[in-house]
PDB file of C-alpha atoms in Angstrom:
ATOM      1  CA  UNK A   1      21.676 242.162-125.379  1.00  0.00           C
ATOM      2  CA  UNK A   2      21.973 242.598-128.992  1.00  0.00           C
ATOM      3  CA  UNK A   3      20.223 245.830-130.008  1.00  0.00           C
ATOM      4  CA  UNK A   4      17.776 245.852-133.381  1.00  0.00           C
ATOM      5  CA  UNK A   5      18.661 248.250-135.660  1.00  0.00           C
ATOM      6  CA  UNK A   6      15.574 248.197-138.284  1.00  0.00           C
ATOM      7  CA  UNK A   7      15.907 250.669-141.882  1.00  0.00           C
ATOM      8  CA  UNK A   8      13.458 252.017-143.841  1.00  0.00           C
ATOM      9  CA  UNK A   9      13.626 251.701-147.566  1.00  0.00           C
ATOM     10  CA  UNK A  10      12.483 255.202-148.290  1.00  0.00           C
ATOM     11  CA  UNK A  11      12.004 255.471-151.785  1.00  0.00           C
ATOM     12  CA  UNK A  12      11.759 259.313-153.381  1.00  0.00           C
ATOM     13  CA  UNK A  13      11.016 261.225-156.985  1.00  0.00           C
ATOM     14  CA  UNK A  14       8.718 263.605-158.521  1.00  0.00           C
ATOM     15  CA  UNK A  15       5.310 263.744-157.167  1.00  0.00           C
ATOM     16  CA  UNK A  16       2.476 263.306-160.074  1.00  0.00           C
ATOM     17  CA  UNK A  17      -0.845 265.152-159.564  1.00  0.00           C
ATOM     18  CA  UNK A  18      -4.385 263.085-157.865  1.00  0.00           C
ATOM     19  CA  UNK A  19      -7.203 262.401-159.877  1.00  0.00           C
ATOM     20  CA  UNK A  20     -10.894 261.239-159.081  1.00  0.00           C
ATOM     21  CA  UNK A  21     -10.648 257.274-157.841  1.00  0.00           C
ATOM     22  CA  UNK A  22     -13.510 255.117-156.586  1.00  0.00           C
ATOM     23  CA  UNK A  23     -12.319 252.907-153.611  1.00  0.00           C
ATOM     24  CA  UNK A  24     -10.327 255.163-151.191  1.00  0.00           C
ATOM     25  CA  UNK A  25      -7.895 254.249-147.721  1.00  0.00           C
ATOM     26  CA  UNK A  26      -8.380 256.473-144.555  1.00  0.00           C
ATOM     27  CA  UNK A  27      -5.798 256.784-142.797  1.00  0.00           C
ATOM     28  CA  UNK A  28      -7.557 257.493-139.640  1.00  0.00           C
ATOM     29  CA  UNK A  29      -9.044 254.006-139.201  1.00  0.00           C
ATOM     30  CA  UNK A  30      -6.080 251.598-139.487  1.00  0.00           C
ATOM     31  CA  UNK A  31      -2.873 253.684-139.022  1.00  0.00           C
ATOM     32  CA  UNK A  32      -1.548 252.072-135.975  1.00  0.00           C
ATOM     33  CA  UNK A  33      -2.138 248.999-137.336  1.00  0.00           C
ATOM     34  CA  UNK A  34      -0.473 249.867-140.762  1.00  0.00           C
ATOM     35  CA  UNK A  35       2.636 251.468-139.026  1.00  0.00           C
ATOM     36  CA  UNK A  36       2.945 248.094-136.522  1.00  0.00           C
ATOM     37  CA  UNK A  37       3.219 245.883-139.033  1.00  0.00           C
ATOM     38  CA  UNK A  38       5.907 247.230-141.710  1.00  0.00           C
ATOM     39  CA  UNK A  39       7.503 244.217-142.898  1.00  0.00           C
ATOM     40  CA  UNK A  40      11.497 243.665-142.768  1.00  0.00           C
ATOM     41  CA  UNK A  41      13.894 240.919-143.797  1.00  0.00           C
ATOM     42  CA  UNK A  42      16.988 240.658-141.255  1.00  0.00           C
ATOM     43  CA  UNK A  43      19.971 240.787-143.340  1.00  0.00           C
ATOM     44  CA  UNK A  44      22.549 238.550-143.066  1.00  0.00           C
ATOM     45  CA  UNK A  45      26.123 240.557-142.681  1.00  0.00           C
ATOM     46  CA  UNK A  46      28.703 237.415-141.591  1.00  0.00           C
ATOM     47  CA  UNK A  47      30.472 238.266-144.828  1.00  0.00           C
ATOM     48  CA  UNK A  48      30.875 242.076-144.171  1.00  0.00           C
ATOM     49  CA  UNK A  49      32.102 244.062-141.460  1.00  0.00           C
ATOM     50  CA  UNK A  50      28.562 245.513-140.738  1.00  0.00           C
ATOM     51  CA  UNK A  51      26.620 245.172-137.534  1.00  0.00           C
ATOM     52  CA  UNK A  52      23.525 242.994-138.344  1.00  0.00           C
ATOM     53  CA  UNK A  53      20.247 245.238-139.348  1.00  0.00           C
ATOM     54  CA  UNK A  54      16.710 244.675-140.924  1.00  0.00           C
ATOM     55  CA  UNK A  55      15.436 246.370-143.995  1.00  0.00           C
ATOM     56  CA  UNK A  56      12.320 247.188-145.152  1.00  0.00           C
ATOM     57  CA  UNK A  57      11.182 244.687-147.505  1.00  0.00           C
ATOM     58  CA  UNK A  58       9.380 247.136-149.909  1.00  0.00           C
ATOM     59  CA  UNK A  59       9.513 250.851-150.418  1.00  0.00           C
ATOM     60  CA  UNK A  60       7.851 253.247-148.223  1.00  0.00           C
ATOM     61  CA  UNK A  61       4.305 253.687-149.556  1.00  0.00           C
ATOM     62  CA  UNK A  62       1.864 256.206-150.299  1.00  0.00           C
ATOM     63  CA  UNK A  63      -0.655 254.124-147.577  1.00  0.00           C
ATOM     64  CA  UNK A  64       2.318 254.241-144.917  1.00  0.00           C
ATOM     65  CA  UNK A  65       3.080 257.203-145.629  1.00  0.00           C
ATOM     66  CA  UNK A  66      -0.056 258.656-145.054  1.00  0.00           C
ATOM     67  CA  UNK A  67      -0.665 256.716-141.976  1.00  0.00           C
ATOM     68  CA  UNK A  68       2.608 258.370-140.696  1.00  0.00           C
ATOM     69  CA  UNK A  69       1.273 261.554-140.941  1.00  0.00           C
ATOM     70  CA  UNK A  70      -1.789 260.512-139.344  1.00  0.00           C
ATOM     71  CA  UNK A  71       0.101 259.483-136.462  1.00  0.00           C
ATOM     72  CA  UNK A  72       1.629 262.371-136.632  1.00  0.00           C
ATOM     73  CA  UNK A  73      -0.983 264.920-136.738  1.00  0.00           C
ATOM     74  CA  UNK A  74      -3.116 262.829-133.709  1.00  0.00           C
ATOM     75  CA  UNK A  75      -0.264 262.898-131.479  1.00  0.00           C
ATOM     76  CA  UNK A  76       1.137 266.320-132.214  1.00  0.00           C
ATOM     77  CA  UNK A  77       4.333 266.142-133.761  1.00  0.00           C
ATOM     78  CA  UNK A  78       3.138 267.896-136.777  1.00  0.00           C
ATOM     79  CA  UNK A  79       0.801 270.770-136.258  1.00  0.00           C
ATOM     80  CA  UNK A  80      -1.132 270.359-138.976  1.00  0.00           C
ATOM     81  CA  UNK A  81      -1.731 268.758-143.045  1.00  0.00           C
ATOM     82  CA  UNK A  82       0.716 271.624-144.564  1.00  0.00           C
ATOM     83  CA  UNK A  83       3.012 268.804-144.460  1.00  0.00           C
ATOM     84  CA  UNK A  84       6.269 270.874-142.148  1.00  0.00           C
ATOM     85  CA  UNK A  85       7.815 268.705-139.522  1.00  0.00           C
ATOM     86  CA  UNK A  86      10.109 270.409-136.666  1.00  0.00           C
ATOM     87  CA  UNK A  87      10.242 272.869-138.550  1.00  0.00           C
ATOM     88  CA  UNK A  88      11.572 271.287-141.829  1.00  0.00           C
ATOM     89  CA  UNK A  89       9.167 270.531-145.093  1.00  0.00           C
ATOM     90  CA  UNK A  90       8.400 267.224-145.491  1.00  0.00           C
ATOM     91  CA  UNK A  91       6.901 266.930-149.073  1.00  0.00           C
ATOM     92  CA  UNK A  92       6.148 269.256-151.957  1.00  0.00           C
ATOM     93  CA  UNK A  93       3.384 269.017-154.473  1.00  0.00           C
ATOM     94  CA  UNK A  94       3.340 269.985-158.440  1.00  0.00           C
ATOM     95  CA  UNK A  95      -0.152 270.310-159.084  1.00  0.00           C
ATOM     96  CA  UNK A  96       0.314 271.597-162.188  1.00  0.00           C
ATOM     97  CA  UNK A  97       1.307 267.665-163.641  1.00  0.00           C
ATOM     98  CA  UNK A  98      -1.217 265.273-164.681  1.00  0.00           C
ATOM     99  CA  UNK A  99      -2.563 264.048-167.879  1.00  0.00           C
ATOM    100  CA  UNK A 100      -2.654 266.665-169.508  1.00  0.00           C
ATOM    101  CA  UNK A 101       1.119 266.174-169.545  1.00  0.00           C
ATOM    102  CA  UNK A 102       0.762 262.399-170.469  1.00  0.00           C
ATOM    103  CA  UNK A 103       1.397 261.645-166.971  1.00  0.00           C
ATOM    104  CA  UNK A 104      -0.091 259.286-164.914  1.00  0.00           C
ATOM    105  CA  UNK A 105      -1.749 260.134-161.646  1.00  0.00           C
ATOM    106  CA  UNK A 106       1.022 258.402-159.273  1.00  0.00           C
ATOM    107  CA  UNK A 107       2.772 260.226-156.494  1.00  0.00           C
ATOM    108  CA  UNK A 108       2.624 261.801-153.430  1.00  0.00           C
ATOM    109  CA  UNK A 109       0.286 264.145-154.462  1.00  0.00           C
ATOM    110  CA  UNK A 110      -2.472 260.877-153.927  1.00  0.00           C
ATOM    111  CA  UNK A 111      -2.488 261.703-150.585  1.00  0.00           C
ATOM    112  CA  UNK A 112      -5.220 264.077-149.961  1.00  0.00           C
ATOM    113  CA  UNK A 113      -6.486 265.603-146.330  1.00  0.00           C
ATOM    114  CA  UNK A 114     -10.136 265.729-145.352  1.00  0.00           C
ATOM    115  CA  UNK A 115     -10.546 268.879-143.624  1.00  0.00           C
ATOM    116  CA  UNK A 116     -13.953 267.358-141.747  1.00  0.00           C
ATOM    117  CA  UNK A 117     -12.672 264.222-140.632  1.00  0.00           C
ATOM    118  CA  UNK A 118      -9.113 265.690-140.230  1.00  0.00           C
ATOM    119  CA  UNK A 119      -7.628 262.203-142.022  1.00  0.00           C
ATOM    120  CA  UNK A 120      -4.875 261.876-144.492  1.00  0.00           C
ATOM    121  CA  UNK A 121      -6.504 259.027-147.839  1.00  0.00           C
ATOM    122  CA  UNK A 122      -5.225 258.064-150.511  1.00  0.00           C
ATOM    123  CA  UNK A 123      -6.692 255.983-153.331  1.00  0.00           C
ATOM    124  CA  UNK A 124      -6.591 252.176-152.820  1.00  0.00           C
ATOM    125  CA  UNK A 125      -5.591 252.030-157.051  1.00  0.00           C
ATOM    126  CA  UNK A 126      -2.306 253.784-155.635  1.00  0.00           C
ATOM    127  CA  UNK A 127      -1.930 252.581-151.907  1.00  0.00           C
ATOM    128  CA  UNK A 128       0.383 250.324-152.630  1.00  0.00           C
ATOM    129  CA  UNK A 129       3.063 252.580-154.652  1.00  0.00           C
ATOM    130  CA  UNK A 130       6.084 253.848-153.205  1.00  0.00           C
ATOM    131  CA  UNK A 131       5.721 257.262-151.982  1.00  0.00           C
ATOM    132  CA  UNK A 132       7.535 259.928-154.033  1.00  0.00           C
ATOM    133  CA  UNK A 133       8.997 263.634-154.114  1.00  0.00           C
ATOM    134  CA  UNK A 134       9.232 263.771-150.536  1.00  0.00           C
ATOM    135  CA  UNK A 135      12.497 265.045-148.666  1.00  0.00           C
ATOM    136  CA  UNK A 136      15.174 263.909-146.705  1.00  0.00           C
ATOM    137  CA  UNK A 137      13.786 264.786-143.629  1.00  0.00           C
ATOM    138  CA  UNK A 138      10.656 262.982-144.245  1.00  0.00           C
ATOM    139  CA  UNK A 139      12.607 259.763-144.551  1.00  0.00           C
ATOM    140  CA  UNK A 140      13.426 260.882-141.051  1.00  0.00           C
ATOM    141  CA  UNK A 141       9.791 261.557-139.769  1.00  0.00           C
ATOM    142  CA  UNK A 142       9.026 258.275-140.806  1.00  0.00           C
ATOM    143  CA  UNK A 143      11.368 256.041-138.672  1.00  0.00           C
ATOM    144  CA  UNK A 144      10.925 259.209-135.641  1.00  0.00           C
ATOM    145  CA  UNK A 145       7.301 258.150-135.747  1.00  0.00           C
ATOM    146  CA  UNK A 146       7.965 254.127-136.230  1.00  0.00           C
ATOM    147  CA  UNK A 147      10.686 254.690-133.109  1.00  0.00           C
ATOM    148  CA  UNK A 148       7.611 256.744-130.834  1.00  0.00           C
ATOM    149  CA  UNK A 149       4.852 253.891-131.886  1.00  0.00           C
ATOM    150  CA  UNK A 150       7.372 250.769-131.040  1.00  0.00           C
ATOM    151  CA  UNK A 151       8.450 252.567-127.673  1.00  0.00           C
ATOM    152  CA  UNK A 152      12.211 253.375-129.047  1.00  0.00           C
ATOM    153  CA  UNK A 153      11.761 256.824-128.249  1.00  0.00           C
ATOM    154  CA  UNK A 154      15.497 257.074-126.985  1.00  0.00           C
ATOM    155  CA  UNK A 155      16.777 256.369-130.172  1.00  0.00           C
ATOM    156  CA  UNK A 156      15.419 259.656-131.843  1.00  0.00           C
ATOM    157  CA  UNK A 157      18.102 262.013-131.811  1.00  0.00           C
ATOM    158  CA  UNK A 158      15.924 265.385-133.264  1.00  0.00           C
ATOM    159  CA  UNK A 159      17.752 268.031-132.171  1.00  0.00           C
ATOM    160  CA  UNK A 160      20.726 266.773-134.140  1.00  0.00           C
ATOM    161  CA  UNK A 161      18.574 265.301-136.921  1.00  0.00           C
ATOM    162  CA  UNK A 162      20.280 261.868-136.017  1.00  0.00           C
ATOM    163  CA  UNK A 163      19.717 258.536-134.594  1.00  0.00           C
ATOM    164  CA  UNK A 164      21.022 256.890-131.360  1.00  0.00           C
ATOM    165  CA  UNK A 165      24.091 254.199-133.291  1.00  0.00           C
ATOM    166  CA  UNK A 166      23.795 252.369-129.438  1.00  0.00           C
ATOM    167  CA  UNK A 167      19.957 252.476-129.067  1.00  0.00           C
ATOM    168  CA  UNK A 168      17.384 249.607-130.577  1.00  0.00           C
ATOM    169  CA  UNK A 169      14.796 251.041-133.290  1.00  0.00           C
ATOM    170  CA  UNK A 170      14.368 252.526-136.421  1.00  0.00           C
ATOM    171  CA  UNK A 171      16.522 254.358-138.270  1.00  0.00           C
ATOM    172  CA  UNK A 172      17.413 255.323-142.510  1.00  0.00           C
ATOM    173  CA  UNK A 173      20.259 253.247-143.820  1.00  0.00           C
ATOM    174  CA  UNK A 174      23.717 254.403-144.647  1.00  0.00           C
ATOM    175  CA  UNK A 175      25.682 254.074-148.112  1.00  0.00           C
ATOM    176  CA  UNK A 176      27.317 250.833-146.621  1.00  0.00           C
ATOM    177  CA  UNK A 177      24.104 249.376-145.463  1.00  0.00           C
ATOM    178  CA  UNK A 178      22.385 249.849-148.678  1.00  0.00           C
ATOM    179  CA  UNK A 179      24.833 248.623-150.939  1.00  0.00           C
ATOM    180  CA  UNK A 180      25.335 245.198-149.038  1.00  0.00           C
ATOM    181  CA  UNK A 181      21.767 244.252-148.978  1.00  0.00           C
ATOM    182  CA  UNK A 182      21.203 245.425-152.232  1.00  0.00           C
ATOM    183  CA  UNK A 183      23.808 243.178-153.676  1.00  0.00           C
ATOM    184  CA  UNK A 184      22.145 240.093-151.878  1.00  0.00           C
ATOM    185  CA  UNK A 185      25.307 239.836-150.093  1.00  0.00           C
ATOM    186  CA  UNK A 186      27.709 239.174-153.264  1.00  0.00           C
ATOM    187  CA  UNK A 187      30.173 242.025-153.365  1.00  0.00           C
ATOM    188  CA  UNK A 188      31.179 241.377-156.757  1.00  0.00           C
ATOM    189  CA  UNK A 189      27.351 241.644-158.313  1.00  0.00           C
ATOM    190  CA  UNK A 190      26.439 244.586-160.494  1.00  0.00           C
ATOM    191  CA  UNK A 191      23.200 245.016-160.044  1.00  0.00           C
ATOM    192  CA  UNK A 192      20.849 243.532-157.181  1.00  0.00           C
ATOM    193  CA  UNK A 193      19.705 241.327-159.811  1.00  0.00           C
ATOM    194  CA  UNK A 194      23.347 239.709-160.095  1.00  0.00           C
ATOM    195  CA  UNK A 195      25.430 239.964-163.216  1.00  0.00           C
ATOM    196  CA  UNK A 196      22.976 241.157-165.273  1.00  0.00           C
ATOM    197  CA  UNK A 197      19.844 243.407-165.623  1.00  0.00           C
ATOM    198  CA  UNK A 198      16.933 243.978-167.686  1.00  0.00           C
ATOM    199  CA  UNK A 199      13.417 245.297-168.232  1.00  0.00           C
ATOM    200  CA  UNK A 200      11.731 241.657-166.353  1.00  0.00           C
ATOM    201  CA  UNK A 201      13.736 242.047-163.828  1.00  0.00           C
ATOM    202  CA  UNK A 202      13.606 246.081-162.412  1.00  0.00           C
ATOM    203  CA  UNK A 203      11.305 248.661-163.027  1.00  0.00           C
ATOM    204  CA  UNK A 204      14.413 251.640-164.857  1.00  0.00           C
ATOM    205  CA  UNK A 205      14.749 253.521-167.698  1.00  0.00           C
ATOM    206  CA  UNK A 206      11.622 254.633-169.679  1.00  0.00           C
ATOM    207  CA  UNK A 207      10.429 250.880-170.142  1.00  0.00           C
ATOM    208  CA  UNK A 208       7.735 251.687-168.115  1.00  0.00           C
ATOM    209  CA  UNK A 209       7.651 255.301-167.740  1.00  0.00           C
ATOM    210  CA  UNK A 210       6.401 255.459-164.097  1.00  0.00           C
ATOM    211  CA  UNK A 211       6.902 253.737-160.976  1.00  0.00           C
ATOM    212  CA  UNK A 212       4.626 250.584-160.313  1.00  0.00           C
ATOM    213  CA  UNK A 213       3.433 248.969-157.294  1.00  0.00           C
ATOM    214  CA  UNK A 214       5.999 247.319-154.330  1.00  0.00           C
ATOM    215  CA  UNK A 215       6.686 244.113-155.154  1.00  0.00           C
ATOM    216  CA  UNK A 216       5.802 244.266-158.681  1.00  0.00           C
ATOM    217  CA  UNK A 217       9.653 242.229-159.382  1.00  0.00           C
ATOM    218  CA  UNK A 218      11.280 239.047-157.966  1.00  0.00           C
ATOM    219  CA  UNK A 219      12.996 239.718-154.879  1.00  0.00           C
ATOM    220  CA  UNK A 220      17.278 239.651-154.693  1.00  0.00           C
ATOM    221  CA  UNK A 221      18.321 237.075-152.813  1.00  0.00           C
ATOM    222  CA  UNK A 222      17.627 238.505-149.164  1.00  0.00           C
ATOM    223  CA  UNK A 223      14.159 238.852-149.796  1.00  0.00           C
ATOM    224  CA  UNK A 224      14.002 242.102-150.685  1.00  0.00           C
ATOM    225  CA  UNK A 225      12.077 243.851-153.530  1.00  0.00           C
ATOM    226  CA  UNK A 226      12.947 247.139-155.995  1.00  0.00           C
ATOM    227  CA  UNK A 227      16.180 247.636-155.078  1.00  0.00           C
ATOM    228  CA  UNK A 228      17.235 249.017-158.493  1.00  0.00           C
ATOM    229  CA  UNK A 229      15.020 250.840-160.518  1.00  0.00           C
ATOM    230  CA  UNK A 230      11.234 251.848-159.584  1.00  0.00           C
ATOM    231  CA  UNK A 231      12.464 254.909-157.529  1.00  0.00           C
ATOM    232  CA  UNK A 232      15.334 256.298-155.777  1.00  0.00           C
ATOM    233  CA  UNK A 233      16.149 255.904-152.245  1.00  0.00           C
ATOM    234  CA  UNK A 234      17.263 258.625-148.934  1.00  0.00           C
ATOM    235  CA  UNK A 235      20.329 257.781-147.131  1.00  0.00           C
ATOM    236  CA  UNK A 236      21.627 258.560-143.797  1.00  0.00           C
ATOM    237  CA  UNK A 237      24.656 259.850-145.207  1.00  0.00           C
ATOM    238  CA  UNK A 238      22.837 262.189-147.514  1.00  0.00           C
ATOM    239  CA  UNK A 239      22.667 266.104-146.888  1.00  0.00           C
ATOM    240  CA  UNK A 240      19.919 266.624-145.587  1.00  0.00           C
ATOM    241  CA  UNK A 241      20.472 270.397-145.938  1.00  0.00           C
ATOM    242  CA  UNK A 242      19.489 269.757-149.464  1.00  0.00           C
ATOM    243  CA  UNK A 243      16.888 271.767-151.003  1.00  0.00           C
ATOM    244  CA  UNK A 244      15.219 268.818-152.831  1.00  0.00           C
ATOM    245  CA  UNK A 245      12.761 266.391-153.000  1.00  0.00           C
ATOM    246  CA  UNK A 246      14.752 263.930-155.290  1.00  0.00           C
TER     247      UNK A 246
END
């Protein structure tokens, strides 16, 4: 039986401080539902000497996210909203940015906790976004808790900070992995975009100054969306030793 190997496009940068926003998403009332039904693309590895694995077909976002830590928090694999997962912190907040700085109000810090209700929100204007300035080993936490909703338990390796390579589930891809479906399976393409790359196609440089919601560009020819620019991405093979929240 072939096993499913499923990878999270975990994107990650500075977290931008919340502001007051009308329509808001609580966690608590859909976050099974969110988590069940992350979409992938399958990506098609007959010209590489990769095993066959899914993707993510967007970023990791901020309404994801949040229902991850909802999860989370319900079943008791973090203790509480302080955000520290076995042991290890998970995000980091700079309160001090905002608009005062000429910033706008995207990041992780748009997920708030309501201390009655005991739910993660975030506002629906920035749902959508990719969730950013979190760590390493909350790129982790994210396909643990996608592995313990699907029943793929076994392939959670957290005592090692590792996944089961021989077990079906979820996991955060490697260099390899990353770099073959973002080139859309050409080897010889610069960018994910092909030869060529500019300001219609990916969300990089200062053209727009922030990142903007998944699925904002065209797709690269597996179906997948932002994989240049917007925000940068975790990797297996990453350090996850790290003190950052890149």
């Amino acid at each position: 039986m072939l096993k499913k190997i499923k990878l999270l496009f975990f994107f990650c940068l500075g977290s931008l401080q919340s502001y007051a926003n009308n329509a808001t998403f609580d966690a608590l009332d859909s976050y099974n539902q969110v988590l069940l039904n992350i979409p992938f693309v399958e990506i098609d590895t007959s010209a590489s000497a990769l095993q066959i694995y899914s993707l993510s077909t967007y970023e990791i976002t901020n309404r994801q996210f949040a229902c991850a830590l909802q999860f989370g928090l319900i079943n008791g694999i973090i203790p509480d909203q302080g955000g520290v997962f076995n042991g290890e912190k998970l995000y980091y907040s700079l309160p001090i940015w905002g608009p005062e700085y000429g910033l706008e109000n995207y990041g992780l810090n748009e997920i708030d906790f309501n201390t009655s209700t005991l739910s993660f929100f975030v506002p629906e204007s920035v749902a959508d976004f990719p969730v950013r300035h979190v760590s390493w080993h909350a790129a982790y936490f994210v396909a643990y808790i996608l592995n313990t909703i699907h029943d793929y338990e076994e392939k959670n390796q957290l005592e090692k900070w590792s996944f089961d390579e021989n077990k079906t589930g979820f996991s955060i891809p490697t260099l390899n992995q990353w770099k073959w479906a973002g080139s859309g399976g050409n080897e010889n393409a610069k960018y994910p975009t092909g030869t060529i790359i500019n300001n219609d196609s990916a969300n990089y440089g200062m053209s727009v100054g922030n990142p903007v919601k998944v699925g904002s560009f065209d797709s690269n020819f597996f179906g997948l969306y932002d994989m240049a620019g917007n925000v940068w991405e975790w990797l297996l093979d990453d350090d996850p030793t790290i003190q950052g929240f890149a």
